[in-house]
Amino acid sequence: NRSLRGWMEYFKHSSRWTFPRLDSWVRRRLRSILRKRSGRKGISRGRDHNRWPNAFFERHGLYSLVAAHRAMLQSSAG
C-alpha cells in the first residue's frame, strides 16, 4: 500500500484512464504471486480471477488508485 500511495502521488495529474489500468496491473501481479504461492506456475490467468476477485483485494485493504483519484477529484471540486 505504501508503494501504491507513492504511485498515486506520482500519477495524480495523469488522465483518468491511467488509474484503472494501473489498478488492474497491480491486481494481476498480486494474483501471480498468490498463484505461485499455491504451487502453480506462470502468470495469473483464467480462473485466478475467480479464485481472487477484486473484492478479495478490497477486503484485505489493498489501496485503490481509482478510488483515491476519485476522492482527490471530489475534494478539489468541493
mmCIF file of N, CA and C in Angstrom:
data_model
loop_
_atom_site.group_PDB
_atom_site.id
_atom_site.type_symbol
_atom_site.label_atom_id
_atom_site.label_comp_id
_atom_site.label_asym_id
_atom_site.label_seq_id
_atom_site.Cartn_x
_atom_site.Cartn_y
_atom_site.Cartn_z
ATOM 1 N N ASN A 1 0.816 -1.193 0.000
ATOM 2 C CA ASN A 1 0.000 0.000 0.000
ATOM 3 C C ASN A 1 0.862 1.260 0.000
ATOM 4 N N ARG A 2 2.002 1.196 0.685
ATOM 5 C CA ARG A 2 2.871 2.375 0.721
ATOM 6 C C ARG A 2 3.346 2.718 -0.689
ATOM 7 N N SER A 3 3.725 1.723 -1.455
ATOM 8 C CA SER A 3 4.171 1.966 -2.833
ATOM 9 C C SER A 3 3.038 2.512 -3.696
ATOM 10 N N LEU A 4 1.847 1.968 -3.508
ATOM 11 C CA LEU A 4 0.703 2.438 -4.290
ATOM 12 C C LEU A 4 0.371 3.890 -3.969
ATOM 13 N N ARG A 5 0.503 4.266 -2.718
ATOM 14 C CA ARG A 5 0.273 5.667 -2.347
ATOM 15 C C ARG A 5 1.323 6.570 -3.014
ATOM 16 N N GLY A 6 2.550 6.087 -3.080
ATOM 17 C CA GLY A 6 3.594 6.837 -3.774
ATOM 18 C C GLY A 6 3.302 6.960 -5.259
ATOM 19 N N TRP A 7 2.809 5.871 -5.866
ATOM 20 C CA TRP A 7 2.441 5.919 -7.278
ATOM 21 C C TRP A 7 1.317 6.917 -7.498
ATOM 22 N N MET A 8 0.387 6.977 -6.527
ATOM 23 C CA MET A 8 -0.727 7.923 -6.659
ATOM 24 C C MET A 8 -0.192 9.345 -6.684
ATOM 25 N N GLU A 9 0.763 9.648 -5.828
ATOM 26 C CA GLU A 9 1.352 10.990 -5.832
ATOM 27 C C GLU A 9 2.044 11.273 -7.161
ATOM 28 N N TYR A 10 2.702 10.269 -7.709
ATOM 29 C CA TYR A 10 3.423 10.448 -8.976
ATOM 30 C C TYR A 10 2.452 10.636 -10.142
ATOM 31 N N PHE A 11 1.393 9.822 -10.176
ATOM 32 C CA PHE A 11 0.471 9.823 -11.313
ATOM 33 C C PHE A 11 -0.771 10.692 -11.114
ATOM 34 N N LYS A 12 -0.886 11.423 -10.008
ATOM 35 C CA LYS A 12 -2.142 12.084 -9.686
ATOM 36 C C LYS A 12 -2.619 13.089 -10.729
ATOM 37 N N HIS A 13 -1.739 13.605 -11.541
ATOM 38 C CA HIS A 13 -2.156 14.567 -12.573
ATOM 39 C C HIS A 13 -2.292 13.915 -13.953
ATOM 40 N N SER A 14 -2.244 12.594 -13.978
ATOM 41 C CA SER A 14 -2.407 11.862 -15.243
ATOM 42 C C SER A 14 -3.881 11.840 -15.642
ATOM 43 N N SER A 15 -4.135 11.376 -16.854
ATOM 44 C CA SER A 15 -5.529 11.263 -17.296
ATOM 45 C C SER A 15 -6.235 10.200 -16.465
ATOM 46 N N ARG A 16 -7.533 10.308 -16.375
ATOM 47 C CA ARG A 16 -8.287 9.381 -15.526
ATOM 48 C C ARG A 16 -8.219 7.942 -16.019
ATOM 49 N N TRP A 17 -7.847 7.740 -17.261
ATOM 50 C CA TRP A 17 -7.768 6.382 -17.815
ATOM 51 C C TRP A 17 -6.532 5.644 -17.318
ATOM 52 N N THR A 18 -5.595 6.351 -16.746
ATOM 53 C CA THR A 18 -4.367 5.739 -16.248
ATOM 54 C C THR A 18 -4.635 4.850 -15.040
ATOM 55 N N PHE A 19 -5.529 5.273 -14.158
ATOM 56 C CA PHE A 19 -5.713 4.609 -12.871
ATOM 57 C C PHE A 19 -6.353 3.226 -12.962
ATOM 58 N N PRO A 20 -7.386 3.014 -13.761
ATOM 59 C CA PRO A 20 -7.915 1.650 -13.882
ATOM 60 C C PRO A 20 -6.881 0.672 -14.438
ATOM 61 N N ARG A 21 -6.066 1.135 -15.386
ATOM 62 C CA ARG A 21 -5.043 0.257 -15.965
ATOM 63 C C ARG A 21 -3.988 -0.106 -14.936
ATOM 64 N N LEU A 22 -3.571 0.864 -14.129
ATOM 65 C CA LEU A 22 -2.580 0.585 -13.084
ATOM 66 C C LEU A 22 -3.152 -0.338 -12.012
ATOM 67 N N ASP A 23 -4.384 -0.080 -11.575
ATOM 68 C CA ASP A 23 -5.021 -0.952 -10.588
ATOM 69 C C ASP A 23 -5.113 -2.381 -11.112
ATOM 70 N N SER A 24 -5.498 -2.507 -12.357
ATOM 71 C CA SER A 24 -5.617 -3.823 -12.972
ATOM 72 C C SER A 24 -4.273 -4.532 -13.009
ATOM 73 N N TRP A 25 -3.234 -3.807 -13.384
ATOM 74 C CA TRP A 25 -1.895 -4.383 -13.456
ATOM 75 C C TRP A 25 -1.425 -4.843 -12.073
ATOM 76 N N VAL A 26 -1.674 -4.036 -11.046
ATOM 77 C CA VAL A 26 -1.265 -4.389 -9.679
ATOM 78 C C VAL A 26 -1.984 -5.658 -9.227
ATOM 79 N N ARG A 27 -3.288 -5.726 -9.444
ATOM 80 C CA ARG A 27 -4.034 -6.929 -9.042
ATOM 81 C C ARG A 27 -3.558 -8.152 -9.801
ATOM 82 N N ARG A 28 -3.208 -7.992 -11.070
ATOM 83 C CA ARG A 28 -2.698 -9.130 -11.837
ATOM 84 C C ARG A 28 -1.379 -9.625 -11.259
ATOM 85 N N ARG A 29 -0.505 -8.703 -10.890
ATOM 86 C CA ARG A 29 0.771 -9.096 -10.275
ATOM 87 C C ARG A 29 0.533 -9.808 -8.947
ATOM 88 N N LEU A 30 -0.404 -9.294 -8.151
ATOM 89 C CA LEU A 30 -0.703 -9.937 -6.874
ATOM 90 C C LEU A 30 -1.303 -11.324 -7.076
ATOM 91 N N ARG A 31 -2.169 -11.459 -8.078
ATOM 92 C CA ARG A 31 -2.715 -12.787 -8.385
ATOM 93 C C ARG A 31 -1.609 -13.744 -8.816
ATOM 94 N N SER A 32 -0.624 -13.246 -9.547
ATOM 95 C CA SER A 32 0.502 -14.086 -9.955
ATOM 96 C C SER A 32 1.297 -14.557 -8.747
ATOM 97 N N ILE A 33 1.478 -13.669 -7.772
ATOM 98 C CA ILE A 33 2.187 -14.045 -6.546
ATOM 99 C C ILE A 33 1.388 -15.089 -5.779
ATOM 100 N N LEU A 34 0.079 -14.869 -5.644
ATOM 101 C CA LEU A 34 -0.767 -15.843 -4.960
ATOM 102 C C LEU A 34 -0.774 -17.172 -5.700
ATOM 103 N N ARG A 35 -0.769 -17.109 -7.020
ATOM 104 C CA ARG A 35 -0.735 -18.326 -7.837
ATOM 105 C C ARG A 35 0.542 -19.113 -7.566
ATOM 106 N N LYS A 36 1.669 -18.427 -7.522
ATOM 107 C CA LYS A 36 2.953 -19.086 -7.272
ATOM 108 C C LYS A 36 2.983 -19.690 -5.868
ATOM 109 N N ARG A 37 2.440 -18.965 -4.884
ATOM 110 C CA ARG A 37 2.412 -19.473 -3.509
ATOM 111 C C ARG A 37 1.539 -20.709 -3.366
ATOM 112 N N SER A 38 0.557 -20.856 -4.252
ATOM 113 C CA SER A 38 -0.310 -22.028 -4.182
ATOM 114 C C SER A 38 0.221 -23.183 -5.041
ATOM 115 N N GLY A 39 1.442 -23.036 -5.564
ATOM 116 C CA GLY A 39 2.088 -24.137 -6.277
ATOM 117 C C GLY A 39 1.845 -24.172 -7.764
ATOM 118 N N ARG A 40 1.266 -23.134 -8.329
ATOM 119 C CA ARG A 40 1.031 -23.093 -9.772
ATOM 120 C C ARG A 40 2.113 -22.251 -10.431
ATOM 121 N N LYS A 41 2.341 -22.510 -11.695
ATOM 122 C CA LYS A 41 3.360 -21.762 -12.439
ATOM 123 C C LYS A 41 2.710 -20.716 -13.332
ATOM 124 N N GLY A 42 3.519 -19.762 -13.768
ATOM 125 C CA GLY A 42 3.072 -18.790 -14.758
ATOM 126 C C GLY A 42 2.370 -17.592 -14.162
ATOM 127 N N ILE A 43 1.941 -16.717 -15.069
ATOM 128 C CA ILE A 43 1.238 -15.504 -14.658
ATOM 129 C C ILE A 43 -0.233 -15.819 -14.399
ATOM 130 N N SER A 44 -0.918 -14.898 -13.732
ATOM 131 C CA SER A 44 -2.330 -15.133 -13.438
ATOM 132 C C SER A 44 -3.131 -15.152 -14.738
ATOM 133 N N ARG A 45 -4.105 -16.043 -14.758
ATOM 134 C CA ARG A 45 -4.963 -16.154 -15.938
ATOM 135 C C ARG A 45 -6.172 -17.010 -15.583
ATOM 136 N N GLY A 46 -7.126 -17.017 -16.469
ATOM 137 C CA GLY A 46 -8.280 -17.900 -16.346
ATOM 138 C C GLY A 46 -9.011 -17.799 -15.020
ATOM 139 N N ARG A 47 -9.003 -18.895 -14.292
ATOM 140 C CA ARG A 47 -9.775 -18.994 -13.048
ATOM 141 C C ARG A 47 -9.161 -18.227 -11.882
ATOM 142 N N ASP A 48 -7.984 -17.689 -12.049
ATOM 143 C CA ASP A 48 -7.368 -16.929 -10.962
ATOM 144 C C ASP A 48 -8.220 -15.723 -10.586
ATOM 145 N N HIS A 49 -8.891 -15.142 -11.571
ATOM 146 C CA HIS A 49 -9.765 -14.008 -11.279
ATOM 147 C C HIS A 49 -10.951 -14.461 -10.427
ATOM 148 N N ASN A 50 -11.388 -15.705 -10.591
ATOM 149 C CA ASN A 50 -12.473 -16.246 -9.769
ATOM 150 C C ASN A 50 -11.970 -16.625 -8.379
ATOM 151 N N ARG A 51 -10.740 -17.149 -8.299
ATOM 152 C CA ARG A 51 -10.162 -17.504 -7.003
ATOM 153 C C ARG A 51 -9.936 -16.274 -6.137
ATOM 154 N N TRP A 52 -9.404 -15.228 -6.759
ATOM 155 C CA TRP A 52 -9.075 -13.988 -6.053
ATOM 156 C C TRP A 52 -9.699 -12.805 -6.794
ATOM 157 N N PRO A 53 -11.006 -12.602 -6.620
ATOM 158 C CA PRO A 53 -11.675 -11.494 -7.329
ATOM 159 C C PRO A 53 -11.246 -10.146 -6.761
ATOM 160 N N ASN A 54 -11.624 -9.092 -7.429
ATOM 161 C CA ASN A 54 -11.281 -7.747 -6.975
ATOM 162 C C ASN A 54 -11.768 -7.503 -5.552
ATOM 163 N N ALA A 55 -12.917 -8.062 -5.196
ATOM 164 C CA ALA A 55 -13.454 -7.892 -3.844
ATOM 165 C C ALA A 55 -12.521 -8.496 -2.793
ATOM 166 N N PHE A 56 -11.810 -9.548 -3.137
ATOM 167 C CA PHE A 56 -10.829 -10.152 -2.231
ATOM 168 C C PHE A 56 -9.783 -9.121 -1.831
ATOM 169 N N PHE A 57 -9.282 -8.378 -2.801
ATOM 170 C CA PHE A 57 -8.256 -7.376 -2.526
ATOM 171 C C PHE A 57 -8.834 -6.193 -1.749
ATOM 172 N N GLU A 58 -10.074 -5.830 -2.035
ATOM 173 C CA GLU A 58 -10.729 -4.761 -1.275
ATOM 174 C C GLU A 58 -10.881 -5.153 0.188
ATOM 175 N N ARG A 59 -11.322 -6.395 0.427
ATOM 176 C CA ARG A 59 -11.493 -6.878 1.804
ATOM 177 C C ARG A 59 -10.173 -6.883 2.573
ATOM 178 N N HIS A 60 -9.093 -7.116 1.860
ATOM 179 C CA HIS A 60 -7.782 -7.147 2.506
ATOM 180 C C HIS A 60 -7.103 -5.784 2.555
ATOM 181 N N GLY A 61 -7.819 -4.745 2.153
ATOM 182 C CA GLY A 61 -7.329 -3.384 2.316
ATOM 183 C C GLY A 61 -6.362 -2.892 1.262
ATOM 184 N N LEU A 62 -6.382 -3.483 0.069
ATOM 185 C CA LEU A 62 -5.499 -3.003 -0.995
ATOM 186 C C LEU A 62 -5.895 -1.584 -1.386
ATOM 187 N N TYR A 63 -4.931 -0.720 -1.425
ATOM 188 C CA TYR A 63 -5.138 0.684 -1.793
ATOM 189 C C TYR A 63 -5.539 0.751 -3.264
ATOM 190 N N SER A 64 -6.641 1.400 -3.555
ATOM 191 C CA SER A 64 -7.142 1.516 -4.924
ATOM 192 C C SER A 64 -6.794 2.879 -5.501
ATOM 193 N N LEU A 65 -6.069 2.890 -6.592
ATOM 194 C CA LEU A 65 -5.717 4.144 -7.251
ATOM 195 C C LEU A 65 -6.956 4.820 -7.833
ATOM 196 N N VAL A 66 -7.894 4.030 -8.324
ATOM 197 C CA VAL A 66 -9.134 4.585 -8.885
ATOM 198 C C VAL A 66 -9.918 5.304 -7.795
ATOM 199 N N ALA A 67 -10.077 4.656 -6.633
ATOM 200 C CA ALA A 67 -10.820 5.270 -5.533
ATOM 201 C C ALA A 67 -10.099 6.509 -5.012
ATOM 202 N N ALA A 68 -8.777 6.445 -4.925
ATOM 203 C CA ALA A 68 -8.008 7.595 -4.445
ATOM 204 C C ALA A 68 -8.126 8.770 -5.409
ATOM 205 N N HIS A 69 -8.081 8.479 -6.699
ATOM 206 C CA HIS A 69 -8.220 9.539 -7.702
ATOM 207 C C HIS A 69 -9.611 10.155 -7.634
ATOM 208 N N ARG A 70 -10.613 9.312 -7.497
ATOM 209 C CA ARG A 70 -11.990 9.796 -7.383
ATOM 210 C C ARG A 70 -12.134 10.690 -6.150
ATOM 211 N N ALA A 71 -11.549 10.274 -5.021
ATOM 212 C CA ALA A 71 -11.626 11.073 -3.792
ATOM 213 C C ALA A 71 -10.878 12.396 -3.965
ATOM 214 N N MET A 72 -9.752 12.359 -4.662
ATOM 215 C CA MET A 72 -8.985 13.577 -4.896
ATOM 216 C C MET A 72 -9.797 14.571 -5.730
ATOM 217 N N LEU A 73 -10.490 14.069 -6.757
ATOM 218 C CA LEU A 73 -11.313 14.931 -7.599
ATOM 219 C C LEU A 73 -12.481 15.500 -6.812
ATOM 220 N N GLN A 74 -13.079 14.700 -5.924
ATOM 221 C CA GLN A 74 -14.205 15.166 -5.108
ATOM 222 C C GLN A 74 -13.761 16.276 -4.162
ATOM 223 N N SER A 75 -12.585 16.100 -3.550
ATOM 224 C CA SER A 75 -12.126 17.101 -2.586
ATOM 225 C C SER A 75 -11.736 18.398 -3.277
ATOM 226 N N SER A 76 -11.238 18.313 -4.506
ATOM 227 C CA SER A 76 -10.856 19.534 -5.210
ATOM 228 C C SER A 76 -12.071 20.239 -5.839
ATOM 229 N N ALA A 77 -13.157 19.494 -6.066
ATOM 230 C CA ALA A 77 -14.355 20.100 -6.659
ATOM 231 C C ALA A 77 -15.191 20.828 -5.614
ATOM 232 N N GLY A 78 -15.081 20.409 -4.356
ATOM 233 C CA GLY A 78 -15.936 20.955 -3.305
ATOM 234 C C GLY A 78 -15.341 22.048 -2.590
#
